[in-house]
Amino acid sequence: MASAKTDRPVVAAAILARSSSPDRPGGLLTDRALTEVRGRPVLEHIVRRLGLCRNLSGLAAAVGEAGADQRIVRAAEGLGLPVVAGHPHDVLRRLLLAAESLGADHIVRINGNFPLIDPWALDELVAGHLAASADYSSNGHYQGVVYGLGAEIMAVPVLRELVEYALPGDLYSGTRLFLRRPWDFNVHLPSVSPPAPDLKACVDFAGDEKIIEAILVAQPEPDHRAVVEFFAARPEAARRSGGATEVGLSKVLLFPEKLVALKDNGPESRDLSYPVSVELSLTNRCNQQCLWCSDRDLRQRCPDRMSLDILDKLFADLARGGTRGVTIEGGGEPTISELFEPALRSALEHGLAVGLITNGLELFGPGRDPSLYRRLEWLRVSLDAADRRQYLQSKGVDGFDQVLANLGRLAELAPDITLGVGYVLTNRNDDPDHLQQLVLTLRSLEVDYLQIRPVVDHPGLVSGTDLGFLTKFSTPDFSVNLAALEENAPSGNDGRPCLAHSLSTVIGADGAVWLCGRLNTEAGARPIGGLTASAFRDIWQGPERARQTALAASPDYCRAHCPQCRMTKYNKLLYDIDRLKTRNFI
């Protein structure tokens, strides 16, 4: 590294390295900075590569806790690095400690699992950062260098102010705060060529070090272009698998008896077996005004009429009939209903598994019993925005930071439930850079998956952005699920009969039971019955369900009436199976 000149700002670098990670273990290497690549630890590779930089005046290692990270401390000191220690999750404070110890005006963040950090790209980044008088610069974004080769730079006075005034929910965001609030800072994000948003070259999981070794064999001093060329010649090295998606077509294979029964949903007969799960609205009131809300008109037409007595009888009926789970969702926002906790307890007491879909704002409101969340099987927060401004513009409330804080609290409170985030993709929230930062934030919050699905019923909001690159951030314990963007896109049930509707059913906050959770948004649609007057079993086996089942069995009816729907993929599966001729072979 070159010595700093007195007439230039002092730019130093901090290597962030920890023995424990904010990501869940599941295959993640716990000592990534010490993982050996070609006989040397990753940390040594980073130090050597940074030695090729012309614009750095100093280098330190920033560990999480001196005691817990003793092995990293000894390795760093053995390489001649000064070491600072801070809160393991507080990246901003650790960077500030490193900057102050090095007397830096600007501090460069280097991740301790990036053995191929690109020193030439870093020199260009530093020069551009200083020329732009930027508060924050990064070349590790969507249009930047291959993930694992990039770095970030922060002006120390701005970093100090962030550390002083950061909110509790900001703790897990770290330097991503700059990209979550770009309007508050002078941000410099240079692009590079060739673009490579799908590629990743760092040491996260067992086997990653073999890929890094292969790159170093092909090119001993690789830069961004050399790594891109390596993966072009070895595309199999870029393939990665993530965790379970938790949502999608494959789950239907868990219920083979139901798959067989669905074929009875024809004009002359119907599947009388109970739905696998039920979607239940507790209220039509909501504390948000989402631009794409499909239930807004429904909420105005249908007042809340449910009672705990009706719900108790419903849950008992569903449990006797073989229904496995109840999803408490909208309509409106379930957590603002006075029935929320009583309904949750009642369903659990009847032996039903319970899932919750919520916007996440009121999860920890006054009088709430947070211990109930530990008894859920899963919980999905409808976030639908990648930063505070998008959230405010699309939902009408300033709740983004609060929801992120609630997600972090949920992950700590109920680590055994499946915690997901839902994201309705529109042309207002499809910026790839913002989404990349959101994915990394959700991973650090220990969320299990992000499900991105298309906006429906609002053609003016449809996005055409390709987000396939996000899957590179999947891990054994975190998945980015994009399947719904394709599977949920067709309308008119793709010209097929609807046989799969009895996999689930929708019960509104007025007690109405619907054959389909999408057709109920039409003003002239009719429910198959109402729980205020009839038992669920009588409705499920009654004449109105028989009539609507016969209508749904007509491809012409579905073509004319069905909007985009998640059941279409199941109907396609049934349609394709029915047309197989060689049934005795795989």
Short mmCIF file of C-alpha atoms in Angstrom, two decimals, residues 38-291:
data_model
loop_
_atom_site.label_atom_id
_atom_site.label_comp_id
_atom_site.label_asym_id
_atom_site.label_seq_id
_atom_site.Cartn_x
_atom_site.Cartn_y
_atom_site.Cartn_z
CA ARG A 38 -4.49 -22.86 -1.54
CA GLY A 39 -2.88 -23.35 1.87
CA ARG A 40 -3.43 -19.79 3.16
CA PRO A 41 -6.36 -18.33 5.11
CA VAL A 42 -8.77 -16.05 3.33
CA LEU A 43 -7.61 -13.19 5.56
CA GLU A 44 -4.06 -13.50 4.24
CA HIS A 45 -5.30 -13.45 0.64
CA ILE A 46 -7.21 -10.24 1.37
CA VAL A 47 -4.20 -8.54 2.98
CA ARG A 48 -1.98 -9.51 0.06
CA ARG A 49 -4.50 -8.29 -2.51
CA LEU A 50 -4.99 -4.99 -0.71
CA GLY A 51 -1.21 -4.54 -0.77
CA LEU A 52 -1.59 -3.99 -4.53
CA CYS A 53 -3.74 -0.90 -3.95
CA ARG A 54 -2.22 2.55 -4.50
CA ASN A 55 -4.77 4.62 -2.57
CA LEU A 56 -4.86 3.05 0.91
CA SER A 57 -2.84 4.48 3.80
CA GLY A 58 -3.61 1.86 6.42
CA LEU A 59 -5.37 -1.41 7.17
CA ALA A 60 -6.99 -2.91 10.27
CA ALA A 61 -9.07 -5.94 11.18
CA ALA A 62 -12.44 -5.25 12.82
CA VAL A 63 -13.75 -8.24 14.75
CA GLY A 64 -17.05 -8.71 16.54
CA GLU A 65 -15.81 -9.53 20.05
CA ALA A 66 -12.19 -9.92 21.06
CA GLY A 67 -12.93 -12.96 23.21
CA ALA A 68 -15.20 -14.84 20.80
CA ASP A 69 -12.98 -14.01 17.82
CA GLN A 70 -9.61 -14.86 19.40
CA ARG A 71 -8.51 -17.06 16.51
CA ILE A 72 -9.11 -14.23 14.03
CA VAL A 73 -7.39 -11.73 16.34
CA ARG A 74 -4.27 -13.94 16.50
CA ALA A 75 -4.28 -14.46 12.73
CA ALA A 76 -4.64 -10.72 12.07
CA GLU A 77 -1.86 -9.81 14.49
CA GLY A 78 0.31 -12.45 12.86
CA LEU A 79 -0.16 -10.60 9.58
CA GLY A 80 0.83 -7.31 11.23
CA LEU A 81 -2.68 -5.86 11.38
CA PRO A 82 -3.98 -3.72 14.23
CA VAL A 83 -7.28 -5.09 15.58
CA VAL A 84 -10.39 -3.31 16.85
CA ALA A 85 -13.38 -5.07 18.44
CA GLY A 86 -17.01 -3.98 18.77
CA HIS A 87 -20.55 -5.27 18.98
CA PRO A 88 -20.81 -8.35 16.71
CA HIS A 89 -23.91 -7.03 14.91
CA ASP A 90 -22.98 -3.32 14.88
CA VAL A 91 -21.03 -3.00 11.64
CA LEU A 92 -21.17 0.81 11.60
CA ARG A 93 -19.57 1.14 15.05
CA ARG A 94 -16.83 -1.36 14.18
CA LEU A 95 -16.01 0.60 11.03
CA LEU A 96 -15.89 3.84 13.00
CA LEU A 97 -13.54 2.31 15.59
CA ALA A 98 -11.24 1.16 12.79
CA ALA A 99 -11.34 4.57 11.10
CA GLU A 100 -10.47 6.37 14.34
CA SER A 101 -7.64 3.99 15.14
CA LEU A 102 -6.15 4.56 11.67
CA GLY A 103 -6.72 8.34 11.62
CA ALA A 104 -8.81 8.00 8.46
CA ASP A 105 -11.01 10.60 6.77
CA HIS A 106 -12.61 7.83 4.71
CA ILE A 107 -12.90 4.16 5.64
CA VAL A 108 -13.15 1.27 3.17
CA ARG A 109 -15.18 -1.77 4.19
CA ILE A 110 -13.75 -5.11 3.07
CA ASN A 111 -15.70 -8.27 3.93
CA GLY A 112 -13.56 -10.94 5.59
CA ASN A 113 -14.85 -13.65 3.25
CA PHE A 114 -13.79 -11.86 0.01
CA PRO A 115 -10.37 -13.39 -0.88
CA LEU A 116 -10.57 -12.08 -4.45
CA ILE A 117 -11.15 -8.43 -3.60
CA ASP A 118 -10.28 -6.52 -6.80
CA PRO A 119 -7.52 -3.99 -5.92
CA TRP A 120 -7.62 -2.23 -9.29
CA ALA A 121 -11.37 -1.72 -9.12
CA LEU A 122 -10.92 -0.52 -5.53
CA ASP A 123 -8.37 2.09 -6.63
CA GLU A 124 -10.85 3.37 -9.20
CA LEU A 125 -13.60 3.40 -6.58
CA VAL A 126 -11.49 5.45 -4.16
CA ALA A 127 -10.58 7.94 -6.88
CA GLY A 128 -14.23 8.32 -7.92
CA HIS A 129 -15.38 8.62 -4.31
CA LEU A 130 -12.95 11.47 -3.60
CA ALA A 131 -13.65 13.22 -6.91
CA ALA A 132 -17.40 13.14 -6.21
CA SER A 133 -16.95 14.24 -2.56
CA ALA A 134 -19.25 11.31 -1.83
CA ASP A 135 -20.59 10.27 1.57
CA TYR A 136 -20.77 6.64 0.45
CA SER A 137 -19.47 4.73 -2.56
CA SER A 138 -19.74 1.08 -3.56
CA ASN A 139 -18.78 -1.05 -6.53
CA GLY A 140 -20.41 -4.17 -5.06
CA HIS A 141 -23.91 -3.43 -6.30
CA TYR A 142 -26.13 -4.80 -9.09
CA GLN A 143 -24.15 -3.11 -11.90
CA GLY A 144 -20.82 -3.38 -10.13
CA VAL A 145 -18.10 -5.99 -9.94
CA VAL A 146 -18.78 -9.68 -9.29
CA TYR A 147 -20.16 -10.11 -5.78
CA GLY A 148 -17.13 -10.94 -3.64
CA LEU A 149 -14.76 -8.60 -5.46
CA GLY A 150 -16.26 -5.30 -4.36
CA ALA A 151 -15.88 -2.82 -1.53
CA GLU A 152 -17.61 0.15 0.09
CA ILE A 153 -16.23 3.54 1.20
CA MET A 154 -17.69 5.93 3.75
CA ALA A 155 -16.76 9.48 4.74
CA VAL A 156 -15.91 9.19 8.43
CA PRO A 157 -17.82 12.33 9.62
CA VAL A 158 -21.02 10.95 8.05
CA LEU A 159 -20.33 7.49 9.49
CA ARG A 160 -19.85 9.04 12.95
CA GLU A 161 -23.19 10.82 12.68
CA LEU A 162 -24.93 7.60 11.64
CA VAL A 163 -23.48 5.72 14.60
CA GLU A 164 -24.61 8.47 16.97
CA TYR A 165 -28.18 8.73 15.70
CA ALA A 166 -28.92 5.21 14.40
CA LEU A 167 -32.24 3.70 15.49
CA PRO A 168 -32.45 0.21 17.07
CA GLY A 169 -33.86 -1.18 13.83
CA ASP A 170 -30.80 0.11 11.96
CA LEU A 171 -28.46 -2.23 13.80
CA TYR A 172 -28.82 -5.09 11.30
CA SER A 173 -28.67 -2.85 8.23
CA GLY A 174 -25.12 -1.62 8.71
CA THR A 175 -23.77 0.15 5.66
CA ARG A 176 -26.98 -0.69 3.78
CA LEU A 177 -28.46 2.34 5.52
CA PHE A 178 -26.79 4.48 2.87
CA LEU A 179 -28.62 2.66 0.09
CA ARG A 180 -31.90 2.49 1.99
CA ARG A 181 -31.87 6.30 2.25
CA PRO A 182 -29.95 7.48 -0.85
CA TRP A 183 -31.81 10.81 -0.83
CA ASP A 184 -30.13 11.67 2.50
CA PHE A 185 -26.56 11.11 1.26
CA ASN A 186 -24.26 11.81 -1.66
CA VAL A 187 -23.99 8.25 -3.02
CA HIS A 188 -21.56 7.15 -5.74
CA LEU A 189 -22.28 3.78 -7.44
CA PRO A 190 -20.01 3.31 -10.48
CA SER A 191 -20.89 0.69 -13.07
CA VAL A 192 -18.41 -1.74 -14.60
CA SER A 193 -18.14 -3.75 -17.79
CA PRO A 194 -18.94 -6.50 -18.51
CA PRO A 195 -21.99 -6.63 -16.21
CA ALA A 196 -22.25 -9.78 -14.10
CA PRO A 197 -25.17 -9.50 -11.66
CA ASP A 198 -25.68 -13.29 -11.50
CA LEU A 199 -22.14 -14.15 -10.36
CA LYS A 200 -20.71 -14.63 -6.88
CA ALA A 201 -17.11 -15.40 -5.85
CA CYS A 202 -16.62 -15.44 -2.11
CA VAL A 203 -16.25 -17.97 0.72
CA ASP A 204 -19.56 -18.59 2.48
CA PHE A 205 -20.11 -22.34 2.41
CA ALA A 206 -18.07 -25.51 2.29
CA GLY A 207 -16.99 -25.96 -1.33
CA ASP A 208 -16.73 -22.25 -2.10
CA GLU A 209 -13.00 -22.37 -1.41
CA LYS A 210 -12.62 -24.90 -4.26
CA ILE A 211 -14.16 -22.43 -6.70
CA ILE A 212 -11.82 -19.67 -5.50
CA GLU A 213 -8.86 -22.03 -5.89
CA ALA A 214 -9.91 -22.87 -9.46
CA ILE A 215 -10.13 -19.16 -10.30
CA LEU A 216 -6.64 -18.56 -8.89
CA VAL A 217 -5.24 -21.48 -10.89
CA ALA A 218 -6.74 -20.03 -14.07
CA GLN A 219 -5.56 -16.48 -13.25
CA PRO A 220 -3.22 -15.90 -10.26
CA GLU A 221 -4.15 -12.19 -10.00
CA PRO A 222 -7.76 -12.07 -11.25
CA ASP A 223 -9.71 -8.87 -11.68
CA HIS A 224 -13.43 -8.51 -12.38
CA ARG A 225 -13.09 -9.34 -16.07
CA ALA A 226 -10.98 -12.43 -15.40
CA VAL A 227 -13.56 -13.80 -12.95
CA VAL A 228 -16.36 -13.18 -15.44
CA GLU A 229 -14.38 -15.04 -18.10
CA PHE A 230 -13.74 -17.93 -15.68
CA PHE A 231 -17.45 -18.45 -15.03
CA ALA A 232 -18.22 -18.12 -18.75
CA ALA A 233 -15.84 -21.04 -19.36
CA ARG A 234 -17.06 -22.97 -16.28
CA PRO A 235 -20.81 -22.20 -15.96
CA GLU A 236 -21.36 -25.19 -13.67
CA ALA A 237 -19.22 -23.43 -11.03
CA ALA A 238 -21.77 -20.61 -10.81
CA ARG A 239 -24.75 -22.86 -10.03
CA ARG A 240 -25.95 -22.65 -6.45
CA SER A 241 -28.84 -24.13 -4.53
CA GLY A 242 -30.79 -22.42 -1.78
CA GLY A 243 -33.04 -23.50 1.02
CA ALA A 244 -36.61 -24.77 0.84
CA THR A 245 -38.95 -22.31 -0.84
CA GLU A 246 -41.88 -22.96 1.56
CA VAL A 247 -44.29 -21.74 -1.12
CA GLY A 248 -44.97 -23.21 -4.54
CA LEU A 249 -46.12 -26.20 -6.54
CA SER A 250 -44.03 -28.87 -4.81
CA LYS A 251 -45.99 -28.68 -1.54
CA VAL A 252 -49.02 -30.36 -3.14
CA LEU A 253 -46.97 -33.60 -3.32
CA LEU A 254 -47.32 -33.84 0.47
CA PHE A 255 -51.02 -34.62 -0.02
CA PRO A 256 -51.32 -37.47 -2.56
CA GLU A 257 -54.85 -38.42 -1.40
CA LYS A 258 -56.03 -34.89 -2.04
CA LEU A 259 -54.47 -34.88 -5.49
CA VAL A 260 -56.54 -37.96 -6.36
CA ALA A 261 -59.71 -36.41 -4.90
CA LEU A 262 -59.34 -33.18 -6.92
CA LYS A 263 -60.18 -35.06 -10.11
CA ASP A 264 -63.76 -35.37 -8.82
CA ASN A 265 -64.29 -31.62 -9.20
CA GLY A 266 -66.23 -31.96 -12.45
CA PRO A 267 -69.66 -30.96 -13.75
CA GLU A 268 -71.35 -34.06 -12.29
CA SER A 269 -69.50 -34.45 -8.97
CA ARG A 270 -67.27 -32.65 -6.54
CA ASP A 271 -64.46 -33.40 -4.13
CA LEU A 272 -66.11 -33.61 -0.69
CA SER A 273 -62.87 -34.04 1.26
CA TYR A 274 -62.07 -30.99 3.36
CA PRO A 275 -59.57 -28.43 2.12
CA VAL A 276 -55.96 -28.96 3.15
CA SER A 277 -55.86 -25.46 4.58
CA VAL A 278 -58.22 -22.53 4.97
CA GLU A 279 -57.56 -18.84 4.46
CA LEU A 280 -59.38 -16.86 7.14
CA SER A 281 -59.98 -13.11 7.34
CA LEU A 282 -60.70 -11.72 10.77
CA THR A 283 -61.37 -8.17 9.69
CA ASN A 284 -61.79 -6.05 6.57
CA ARG A 285 -60.24 -3.05 8.29
CA CYS A 286 -56.64 -2.17 7.41
CA ASN A 287 -53.99 0.24 8.64
CA GLN A 288 -52.45 0.66 5.19
CA GLN A 289 -53.54 1.80 1.72
CA CYS A 290 -51.54 -0.37 -0.70
CA LEU A 291 -51.68 0.84 -4.30
#
